[in-house]
Amino acid sequence: MSDSDISPAVLDVWCELQCPDCHQALDDIRALRARYGDRLEIRLRHFPLEKHKHSYAAAQAAEEAAEQGKGWEYAEAVLARTEELGARGEQVLVAVAKELGLDAEEVDTALIDGRHMLIVDADQAEGKAIGVTGTPTYVIGGERLDGGKTQEGLRERIEEIADRLLAA
């Protein structure tokens, strides 16, 4: 088995794109990316909350953006505009797609035809099954770290676990 066959450590980030706490978490995610590069796979997992009425649409739009090759970039751009998303809704999702050079019409169509609903629903169901109650929540090496109350010390904990997984 060559090194390229060994999968990197995986960090699932249960996120909601209308969540100010998830926006705060981006600095940690960027720092983890800078530290680990390809050795740590960071996966965006959707956990839209009912209290944010545009979060479900935002999750679907992010899936369409991922299909167009800019999933994280899109998620970060939407998270930078959580208040605007709350106020203006889906037009913000289409505007962000345009700004990033994505096929904005396709993003809009995906929201209408619901082609990514199953992925979002599956993420949400899996999140509930493993005890995710708020966002952001991180899962790495079988350990769940809840960032919904505070981000304090979470990046350090993720790094400890990632280092252990990568050393194994």
Tab-separated table of N, CA, C and O in Angstrom, residues 39-156:
chain	number	residue	atom	x	y	z
A	39	ARG	N	-3.273	16.571	4.395
A	39	ARG	CA	-3.233	15.456	5.354
A	39	ARG	C	-4.494	15.386	6.210
A	39	ARG	O	-4.803	14.347	6.781
A	40	LEU	N	-5.214	16.499	6.305
A	40	LEU	CA	-6.466	16.526	7.057
A	40	LEU	C	-7.581	16.883	6.086
A	40	LEU	O	-7.596	17.980	5.525
A	41	GLU	N	-8.488	15.941	5.874
A	41	GLU	CA	-9.625	16.214	5.000
A	41	GLU	C	-10.696	16.893	5.835
A	41	GLU	O	-11.171	16.337	6.825
A	42	ILE	N	-11.050	18.113	5.456
A	42	ILE	CA	-12.084	18.862	6.179
A	42	ILE	C	-13.350	18.828	5.333
A	42	ILE	O	-13.374	19.329	4.206
A	43	ARG	N	-14.388	18.198	5.894
A	43	ARG	CA	-15.640	18.030	5.143
A	43	ARG	C	-16.737	18.906	5.737
A	43	ARG	O	-16.976	18.880	6.942
A	44	LEU	N	-17.382	19.651	4.872
A	44	LEU	CA	-18.527	20.461	5.274
A	44	LEU	C	-19.740	19.547	5.362
A	44	LEU	O	-20.087	18.875	4.389
A	45	ARG	N	-20.352	19.488	6.536
A	45	ARG	CA	-21.567	18.704	6.724
A	45	ARG	C	-22.686	19.673	7.093
A	45	ARG	O	-22.471	20.604	7.868
A	46	HIS	N	-23.869	19.444	6.555
A	46	HIS	CA	-24.957	20.409	6.722
A	46	HIS	C	-25.840	20.070	7.917
A	46	HIS	O	-26.258	18.928	8.094
A	47	PHE	N	-26.116	21.101	8.706
A	47	PHE	CA	-27.024	20.943	9.826
A	47	PHE	C	-27.871	22.212	9.954
A	47	PHE	O	-27.703	23.007	10.876
A	48	PRO	N	-28.777	22.428	8.959
A	48	PRO	CA	-29.599	23.638	9.002
A	48	PRO	C	-30.514	23.615	10.232
A	48	PRO	O	-31.071	22.568	10.569
A	49	LEU	N	-30.624	24.759	10.876
A	49	LEU	CA	-31.448	24.872	12.079
A	49	LEU	C	-32.759	25.583	11.728
A	49	LEU	O	-32.771	26.518	10.932
A	50	GLU	N	-33.847	25.128	12.353
A	50	GLU	CA	-35.159	25.695	12.027
A	50	GLU	C	-35.250	27.187	12.307
A	50	GLU	O	-35.983	27.904	11.642
A	51	LYS	N	-34.486	27.658	13.299
A	51	LYS	CA	-34.582	29.078	13.658
A	51	LYS	C	-34.042	30.004	12.567
A	51	LYS	O	-34.315	31.194	12.571
A	52	HIS	N	-33.294	29.466	11.615
A	52	HIS	CA	-32.771	30.257	10.502
A	52	HIS	C	-33.458	29.797	9.215
A	52	HIS	O	-33.097	28.764	8.663
A	53	LYS	N	-34.415	30.579	8.758
A	53	LYS	CA	-35.288	30.083	7.683
A	53	LYS	C	-34.606	29.911	6.320
A	53	LYS	O	-35.125	29.236	5.455
A	54	HIS	N	-33.432	30.514	6.130
A	54	HIS	CA	-32.757	30.363	4.827
A	54	HIS	C	-31.605	29.360	4.870
A	54	HIS	O	-30.924	29.154	3.864
A	55	SER	N	-31.395	28.744	6.021
A	55	SER	CA	-30.236	27.855	6.155
A	55	SER	C	-30.370	26.585	5.319
A	55	SER	O	-29.380	26.070	4.815
A	56	TYR	N	-31.580	26.089	5.156
A	56	TYR	CA	-31.783	24.872	4.357
A	56	TYR	C	-31.469	25.151	2.879
A	56	TYR	O	-30.771	24.376	2.222
A	57	ALA	N	-31.960	26.285	2.391
A	57	ALA	CA	-31.659	26.681	1.003
A	57	ALA	C	-30.162	26.924	0.837
A	57	ALA	O	-29.568	26.545	-0.175
A	58	ALA	N	-29.541	27.542	1.842
A	58	ALA	CA	-28.101	27.820	1.770
A	58	ALA	C	-27.302	26.526	1.679
A	58	ALA	O	-26.327	26.439	0.932
A	59	ALA	N	-27.727	25.500	2.426
A	59	ALA	CA	-27.043	24.203	2.382
A	59	ALA	C	-27.152	23.599	0.980
A	59	ALA	O	-26.177	23.077	0.435
A	60	GLN	N	-28.334	23.692	0.386
A	60	GLN	CA	-28.520	23.166	-0.966
A	60	GLN	C	-27.665	23.935	-1.975
A	60	GLN	O	-27.054	23.337	-2.859
A	61	ALA	N	-27.625	25.252	-1.827
A	61	ALA	CA	-26.826	26.078	-2.738
A	61	ALA	C	-25.344	25.728	-2.595
A	61	ALA	O	-24.616	25.677	-3.591
A	62	ALA	N	-24.903	25.461	-1.368
A	62	ALA	CA	-23.498	25.093	-1.143
A	62	ALA	C	-23.173	23.764	-1.817
A	62	ALA	O	-22.068	23.577	-2.338
A	63	GLU	N	-24.131	22.846	-1.810
A	63	GLU	CA	-23.923	21.563	-2.500
A	63	GLU	C	-23.796	21.772	-4.006
A	63	GLU	O	-22.974	21.140	-4.660
A	64	GLU	N	-24.602	22.662	-4.548
A	64	GLU	CA	-24.496	22.964	-5.981
A	64	GLU	C	-23.147	23.626	-6.278
A	64	GLU	O	-22.487	23.307	-7.260
A	65	ALA	N	-22.719	24.526	-5.393
A	65	ALA	CA	-21.415	25.171	-5.563
A	65	ALA	C	-20.299	24.129	-5.504
A	65	ALA	O	-19.329	24.210	-6.262
A	66	ALA	N	-20.439	23.142	-4.626
A	66	ALA	CA	-19.435	22.074	-4.521
A	66	ALA	C	-19.381	21.289	-5.827
A	66	ALA	O	-18.297	20.929	-6.308
A	67	GLU	N	-20.552	21.043	-6.404
A	67	GLU	CA	-20.594	20.323	-7.678
A	67	GLU	C	-19.884	21.132	-8.769
A	67	GLU	O	-19.329	20.564	-9.702
A	68	GLN	N	-19.908	22.460	-8.632
A	68	GLN	CA	-19.238	23.338	-9.595
A	68	GLN	C	-17.791	23.618	-9.179
A	68	GLN	O	-17.122	24.450	-9.776
A	69	GLY	N	-17.325	22.941	-8.127
A	69	GLY	CA	-15.911	23.017	-7.748
A	69	GLY	C	-15.530	24.080	-6.733
A	69	GLY	O	-14.351	24.334	-6.508
A	70	LYS	N	-16.527	24.726	-6.109
A	70	LYS	CA	-16.196	25.795	-5.150
A	70	LYS	C	-17.043	25.703	-3.878
A	70	LYS	O	-17.563	26.717	-3.395
A	71	GLY	N	-17.150	24.528	-3.321
A	71	GLY	CA	-18.000	24.330	-2.148
A	71	GLY	C	-17.592	25.145	-0.933
A	71	GLY	O	-18.393	25.910	-0.389
A	72	TRP	N	-16.338	24.977	-0.500
A	72	TRP	CA	-15.884	25.702	0.694
A	72	TRP	C	-15.831	27.202	0.449
A	72	TRP	O	-16.195	28.004	1.307
A	73	GLU	N	-15.365	27.578	-0.731
A	73	GLU	CA	-15.275	29.001	-1.070
A	73	GLU	C	-16.659	29.643	-0.978
A	73	GLU	O	-16.825	30.741	-0.439
A	74	TYR	N	-17.651	28.931	-1.490
A	74	TYR	CA	-19.029	29.424	-1.460
A	74	TYR	C	-19.535	29.496	-0.012
A	74	TYR	O	-20.095	30.506	0.407
A	75	ALA	N	-19.309	28.427	0.750
A	75	ALA	CA	-19.764	28.402	2.144
A	75	ALA	C	-19.160	29.566	2.923
A	75	ALA	O	-19.864	30.247	3.690
A	76	GLU	N	-17.875	29.816	2.732
A	76	GLU	CA	-17.218	30.912	3.445
A	76	GLU	C	-17.800	32.262	3.036
A	76	GLU	O	-17.993	33.141	3.882
A	77	ALA	N	-18.086	32.434	1.760
A	77	ALA	CA	-18.649	33.699	1.275
A	77	ALA	C	-20.051	33.926	1.841
A	77	ALA	O	-20.410	35.053	2.209
A	78	VAL	N	-20.849	32.866	1.932
A	78	VAL	CA	-22.198	32.989	2.497
A	78	VAL	C	-22.113	33.263	4.004
A	78	VAL	O	-22.834	34.114	4.530
A	79	LEU	N	-21.209	32.570	4.688
A	79	LEU	CA	-21.062	32.784	6.132
A	79	LEU	C	-20.634	34.216	6.459
A	79	LEU	O	-20.940	34.725	7.541
A	80	ALA	N	-19.942	34.851	5.534
A	80	ALA	CA	-19.529	36.241	5.745
A	80	ALA	C	-20.725	37.186	5.672
A	80	ALA	O	-20.617	38.364	6.005
A	81	ARG	N	-21.871	36.657	5.229
A	81	ARG	CA	-23.047	37.513	5.018
A	81	ARG	C	-24.288	36.951	5.710
A	81	ARG	O	-25.390	37.038	5.181
A	82	THR	N	-24.113	36.390	6.912
A	82	THR	CA	-25.248	35.752	7.600
A	82	THR	C	-26.404	36.724	7.844
A	82	THR	O	-27.566	36.364	7.679
A	83	GLU	N	-26.089	37.962	8.214
A	83	GLU	CA	-27.162	38.939	8.468
A	83	GLU	C	-27.919	39.267	7.193
A	83	GLU	O	-29.145	39.330	7.183
A	84	GLU	N	-27.165	39.475	6.123
A	84	GLU	CA	-27.794	39.790	4.833
A	84	GLU	C	-28.642	38.606	4.352
A	84	GLU	O	-29.740	38.804	3.825
A	85	LEU	N	-28.149	37.403	4.564
A	85	LEU	CA	-28.917	36.212	4.186
A	85	LEU	C	-30.226	36.174	4.970
A	85	LEU	O	-31.284	35.891	4.415
A	86	GLY	N	-30.151	36.490	6.255
A	86	GLY	CA	-31.355	36.519	7.083
A	86	GLY	C	-32.365	37.534	6.591
A	86	GLY	O	-33.572	37.293	6.607
A	87	ALA	N	-31.871	38.665	6.117
A	87	ALA	CA	-32.755	39.747	5.682
A	87	ALA	C	-33.272	39.558	4.254
A	87	ALA	O	-34.441	39.820	3.970
A	88	ARG	N	-32.405	39.072	3.347
A	88	ARG	CA	-32.767	39.048	1.922
A	88	ARG	C	-32.987	37.659	1.344
A	88	ARG	O	-33.442	37.511	0.216
A	89	GLY	N	-32.602	36.634	2.087
A	89	GLY	CA	-32.913	35.274	1.658
A	89	GLY	C	-32.165	34.789	0.436
A	89	GLY	O	-31.000	35.127	0.221
A	90	GLU	N	-32.870	34.021	-0.379
A	90	GLU	CA	-32.246	33.262	-1.460
A	90	GLU	C	-31.554	34.120	-2.512
A	90	GLU	O	-30.614	33.663	-3.158
A	91	GLN	N	-31.976	35.386	-2.669
A	91	GLN	CA	-31.289	36.232	-3.665
A	91	GLN	C	-29.818	36.427	-3.291
A	91	GLN	O	-28.965	36.577	-4.170
A	92	VAL	N	-29.510	36.383	-1.996
A	92	VAL	CA	-28.115	36.488	-1.551
A	92	VAL	C	-27.331	35.256	-2.031
A	92	VAL	O	-26.181	35.362	-2.461
A	93	LEU	N	-27.965	34.085	-1.965
A	93	LEU	CA	-27.305	32.840	-2.379
A	93	LEU	C	-26.936	32.882	-3.858
A	93	LEU	O	-25.855	32.454	-4.254
A	94	VAL	N	-27.834	33.426	-4.665
A	94	VAL	CA	-27.585	33.528	-6.105
A	94	VAL	C	-26.526	34.605	-6.378
A	94	VAL	O	-25.629	34.416	-7.200
A	95	ALA	N	-26.598	35.714	-5.641
A	95	ALA	CA	-25.623	36.800	-5.816
A	95	ALA	C	-24.205	36.322	-5.490
A	95	ALA	O	-23.256	36.631	-6.215
A	96	VAL	N	-24.061	35.552	-4.402
A	96	VAL	CA	-22.740	35.033	-4.020
A	96	VAL	C	-22.206	34.111	-5.118
A	96	VAL	O	-21.029	34.167	-5.475
A	97	ALA	N	-23.075	33.288	-5.677
A	97	ALA	CA	-22.670	32.383	-6.758
A	97	ALA	C	-22.114	33.192	-7.935
A	97	ALA	O	-21.061	32.862	-8.484
A	98	LYS	N	-22.813	34.263	-8.286
A	98	LYS	CA	-22.362	35.132	-9.387
A	98	LYS	C	-20.989	35.719	-9.077
A	98	LYS	O	-20.098	35.719	-9.918
A	99	GLU	N	-20.839	36.250	-7.846
A	99	GLU	CA	-19.576	36.884	-7.452
A	99	GLU	C	-18.396	35.918	-7.544
A	99	GLU	O	-17.284	36.321	-7.843
A	100	LEU	N	-18.649	34.637	-7.286
A	100	LEU	CA	-17.574	33.640	-7.316
A	100	LEU	C	-17.361	33.044	-8.711
A	100	LEU	O	-16.542	32.148	-8.887
A	101	GLY	N	-18.132	33.535	-9.680
A	101	GLY	CA	-17.980	33.042	-11.044
A	101	GLY	C	-18.623	31.686	-11.279
A	101	GLY	O	-18.291	30.982	-12.238
A	102	LEU	N	-19.553	31.324	-10.396
A	102	LEU	CA	-20.286	30.069	-10.584
A	102	LEU	C	-21.441	30.301	-11.549
A	102	LEU	O	-21.798	31.446	-11.846
A	103	ASP	N	-22.041	29.216	-11.999
A	103	ASP	CA	-23.237	29.313	-12.827
A	103	ASP	C	-24.405	29.606	-11.876
A	103	ASP	O	-25.002	28.696	-11.295
A	104	ALA	N	-24.702	30.901	-11.696
A	104	ALA	CA	-25.714	31.341	-10.737
A	104	ALA	C	-27.105	30.839	-11.104
A	104	ALA	O	-27.911	30.520	-10.228
A	105	GLU	N	-27.380	30.768	-12.404
A	105	GLU	CA	-28.688	30.247	-12.836
A	105	GLU	C	-28.854	28.803	-12.394
A	105	GLU	O	-29.936	28.384	-11.995
A	106	GLU	N	-27.762	28.045	-12.466
A	106	GLU	CA	-27.804	26.635	-12.059
A	106	GLU	C	-28.025	26.528	-10.548
A	106	GLU	O	-28.732	25.653	-10.072
A	107	VAL	N	-27.420	27.429	-9.782
A	107	VAL	CA	-27.641	27.459	-8.331
A	107	VAL	C	-29.120	27.745	-8.058
A	107	VAL	O	-29.756	27.076	-7.242
A	108	ASP	N	-29.663	28.733	-8.757
A	108	ASP	CA	-31.076	29.088	-8.598
A	108	ASP	C	-31.972	27.905	-8.966
A	108	ASP	O	-32.909	27.570	-8.239
A	109	THR	N	-31.656	27.251	-10.077
A	109	THR	CA	-32.443	26.088	-10.525
A	109	THR	C	-32.360	24.953	-9.503
A	109	THR	O	-33.358	24.294	-9.217
A	110	ALA	N	-31.177	24.750	-8.934
A	110	ALA	CA	-31.008	23.694	-7.924
A	110	ALA	C	-31.887	23.958	-6.702
A	110	ALA	O	-32.402	23.023	-6.084
A	111	LEU	N	-32.061	25.229	-6.360
A	111	LEU	CA	-32.931	25.567	-5.231
A	111	LEU	C	-34.392	25.290	-5.571
A	111	LEU	O	-35.169	24.878	-4.708
A	112	ILE	N	-34.745	25.499	-6.829
A	112	ILE	CA	-36.126	25.267	-7.258
A	112	ILE	C	-36.421	23.776	-7.388
A	112	ILE	O	-37.432	23.284	-6.892
A	113	ASP	N	-35.507	23.034	-8.027
A	113	ASP	CA	-35.803	21.607	-8.259
A	113	ASP	C	-35.408	20.706	-7.086
A	113	ASP	O	-35.760	19.529	-7.061
A	114	GLY	N	-34.695	21.258	-6.117
A	114	GLY	CA	-34.404	20.493	-4.903
A	114	GLY	C	-33.474	19.311	-5.096
A	114	GLY	O	-33.477	18.362	-4.312
A	115	ARG	N	-32.621	19.365	-6.113
A	115	ARG	CA	-31.774	18.203	-6.440
A	115	ARG	C	-30.788	17.833	-5.333
A	115	ARG	O	-30.278	16.726	-5.329
A	116	HIS	N	-30.499	18.760	-4.422
A	116	HIS	CA	-29.521	18.468	-3.363
A	116	HIS	C	-30.180	18.239	-1.998
A	116	HIS	O	-29.490	18.098	-0.997
A	117	MET	N	-31.511	18.207	-1.975
A	117	MET	CA	-32.224	18.041	-0.696
A	117	MET	C	-31.853	16.745	0.010
A	117	MET	O	-31.708	16.725	1.233
A	118	LEU	N	-31.676	15.675	-0.745
A	118	LEU	CA	-31.366	14.380	-0.121
A	118	LEU	C	-30.032	14.409	0.618
A	118	LEU	O	-29.910	13.842	1.703
A	119	ILE	N	-29.041	15.087	0.038
A	119	ILE	CA	-27.728	15.193	0.685
A	119	ILE	C	-27.860	15.967	1.994
A	119	ILE	O	-27.347	15.554	3.032
A	120	VAL	N	-28.582	17.090	1.928
A	120	VAL	CA	-28.758	17.926	3.120
A	120	VAL	C	-29.539	17.155	4.193
A	120	VAL	O	-29.162	17.140	5.367
A	121	ASP	N	-30.606	16.478	3.764
A	121	ASP	CA	-31.414	15.692	4.712
A	121	ASP	C	-30.597	14.564	5.340
A	121	ASP	O	-30.714	14.298	6.536
A	122	ALA	N	-29.764	13.912	4.529
A	122	ALA	CA	-28.935	12.809	5.039
A	122	ALA	C	-27.918	13.330	6.047
A	122	ALA	O	-27.703	12.711	7.102
A	123	ASP	N	-27.292	14.463	5.738
A	123	ASP	CA	-26.345	15.071	6.680
A	123	ASP	C	-27.047	15.386	7.996
A	123	ASP	O	-26.549	15.069	9.079
A	124	GLN	N	-28.209	16.014	7.892
A	124	GLN	CA	-28.936	16.419	9.090
A	124	GLN	C	-29.329	15.197	9.926
A	124	GLN	O	-29.164	15.198	11.148
A	125	ALA	N	-29.797	14.149	9.259
A	125	ALA	CA	-30.194	12.929	9.967
A	125	ALA	C	-28.990	12.285	10.648
A	125	ALA	O	-29.073	11.854	11.805
A	126	GLU	N	-27.855	12.233	9.940
A	126	GLU	CA	-26.651	11.655	10.528
A	126	GLU	C	-26.191	12.491	11.718
A	126	GLU	O	-25.797	11.961	12.758
A	127	GLY	N	-26.246	13.804	11.555
A	127	GLY	CA	-25.876	14.705	12.647
A	127	GLY	C	-26.722	14.448	13.885
A	127	GLY	O	-26.199	14.297	14.998
A	128	LYS	N	-28.032	14.364	13.699
A	128	LYS	CA	-28.938	14.098	14.831
A	128	LYS	C	-28.599	12.757	15.469
A	128	LYS	O	-28.592	12.624	16.693
A	129	ALA	N	-28.315	11.767	14.628
A	129	ALA	CA	-28.037	10.412	15.123
A	129	ALA	C	-26.779	10.370	15.996
A	129	ALA	O	-26.703	9.561	16.927
A	130	ILE	N	-25.805	11.239	15.711
A	130	ILE	CA	-24.574	11.215	16.511
A	130	ILE	C	-24.575	12.284	17.605
A	130	ILE	O	-23.566	12.500	18.266
A	131	GLY	N	-25.707	12.967	17.767
A	131	GLY	CA	-25.841	13.888	18.887
A	131	GLY	C	-25.532	15.347	18.604
A	131	GLY	O	-25.384	16.139	19.535
A	132	VAL	N	-25.459	15.719	17.330
A	132	VAL	CA	-25.270	17.132	17.012
A	132	VAL	C	-26.563	17.870	17.364
A	132	VAL	O	-27.650	17.446	16.977
A	133	THR	N	-26.443	18.947	18.125
A	133	THR	CA	-27.630	19.734	18.470
A	133	THR	C	-27.506	21.179	18.002
A	133	THR	O	-28.497	21.876	17.858
A	134	GLY	N	-26.278	21.639	17.801
A	134	GLY	CA	-26.061	23.008	17.359
A	134	GLY	C	-24.825	23.090	16.497
A	134	GLY	O	-24.111	22.101	16.321
A	135	THR	N	-24.587	24.284	15.963
A	135	THR	CA	-23.449	24.456	15.066
A	135	THR	C	-22.563	25.589	15.562
A	135	THR	O	-23.056	26.511	16.199
A	136	PRO	N	-21.262	25.504	15.278
A	136	PRO	CA	-20.585	24.382	14.627
A	136	PRO	C	-20.317	23.238	15.602
A	136	PRO	O	-20.125	23.460	16.791
A	137	THR	N	-20.357	22.027	15.078
A	137	THR	CA	-19.945	20.843	15.826
A	137	THR	C	-18.911	20.129	14.968
A	137	THR	O	-19.077	20.021	13.753
A	138	TYR	N	-17.842	19.681	15.608
A	138	TYR	CA	-16.760	19.005	14.890
A	138	TYR	C	-16.730	17.544	15.301
A	138	TYR	O	-16.937	17.224	16.471
A	139	VAL	N	-16.452	16.676	14.339
A	139	VAL	CA	-16.248	15.267	14.649
A	139	VAL	C	-14.941	14.842	14.002
A	139	VAL	O	-14.752	15.009	12.794
A	140	ILE	N	-14.034	14.334	14.844
A	140	ILE	CA	-12.742	13.858	14.346
A	140	ILE	C	-12.322	12.680	15.217
A	140	ILE	O	-12.453	12.719	16.441
A	141	GLY	N	-11.876	11.609	14.561
A	141	GLY	CA	-11.422	10.434	15.294
A	141	GLY	C	-12.483	9.871	16.224
A	141	GLY	O	-12.174	9.370	17.299
A	142	GLY	N	-13.743	9.985	15.828
A	142	GLY	CA	-14.835	9.449	16.640
A	142	GLY	C	-15.228	10.333	17.814
A	142	GLY	O	-16.119	9.994	18.587
A	143	GLU	N	-14.587	11.483	17.948
A	143	GLU	CA	-14.912	12.383	19.063
A	143	GLU	C	-15.705	13.584	18.564
A	143	GLU	O	-15.366	14.184	17.552
A	144	ARG	N	-16.780	13.903	19.287
A	144	ARG	CA	-17.626	15.046	18.927
A	144	ARG	C	-17.265	16.243	19.808
A	144	ARG	O	-17.213	16.120	21.025
A	145	LEU	N	-16.988	17.373	19.168
A	145	LEU	CA	-16.637	18.605	19.883
A	145	LEU	C	-17.658	19.676	19.530
A	145	LEU	O	-17.797	20.048	18.363
A	146	ASP	N	-18.375	20.163	20.522
A	146	ASP	CA	-19.460	21.104	20.295
A	146	ASP	C	-18.954	22.534	20.373
A	146	ASP	O	-18.518	22.986	21.423
A	147	GLY	N	-19.021	23.241	19.243
A	147	GLY	CA	-18.570	24.633	19.211
A	147	GLY	C	-19.708	25.623	19.293
A	147	GLY	O	-19.512	26.824	19.148
A	148	GLY	N	-20.922	25.141	19.508
A	148	GLY	CA	-22.093	26.023	19.552
A	148	GLY	C	-22.083	26.964	20.745
A	148	GLY	O	-22.591	28.075	20.675
A	149	LYS	N	-21.543	26.529	21.873
A	149	LYS	CA	-21.510	27.374	23.074
A	149	LYS	C	-20.257	28.251	23.068
A	149	LYS	O	-20.325	29.441	23.280
A	150	THR	N	-19.100	27.629	22.817
A	150	THR	CA	-17.851	28.392	22.761
A	150	THR	C	-16.852	27.671	21.862
A	150	THR	O	-16.864	26.454	21.786
A	151	GLN	N	-16.035	28.455	21.203
A	151	GLN	CA	-14.984	27.896	20.338
A	151	GLN	C	-13.690	27.698	21.132
A	151	GLN	O	-12.726	27.161	20.630
A	152	GLU	N	-13.714	28.168	22.370
A	152	GLU	CA	-12.520	28.187	23.221
A	152	GLU	C	-11.845	26.813	23.297
A	152	GLU	O	-12.454	25.836	23.709
A	153	GLY	N	-10.585	26.756	22.894
A	153	GLY	CA	-9.804	25.526	23.037
A	153	GLY	C	-10.118	24.427	22.034
A	153	GLY	O	-9.463	23.379	22.042
A	154	LEU	N	-11.088	24.646	21.173
A	154	LEU	CA	-11.487	23.573	20.247
A	154	LEU	C	-10.418	23.284	19.198
A	154	LEU	O	-10.165	22.127	18.882
A	155	ARG	N	-9.817	24.339	18.644
A	155	ARG	CA	-8.808	24.099	17.609
A	155	ARG	C	-7.654	23.284	18.181
A	155	ARG	O	-7.168	22.353	17.537
A	156	GLU	N	-7.240	23.605	19.392
A	156	GLU	CA	-6.148	22.865	20.034
A	156	GLU	C	-6.524	21.398	20.200
A	156	GLU	O	-5.715	20.500	19.950
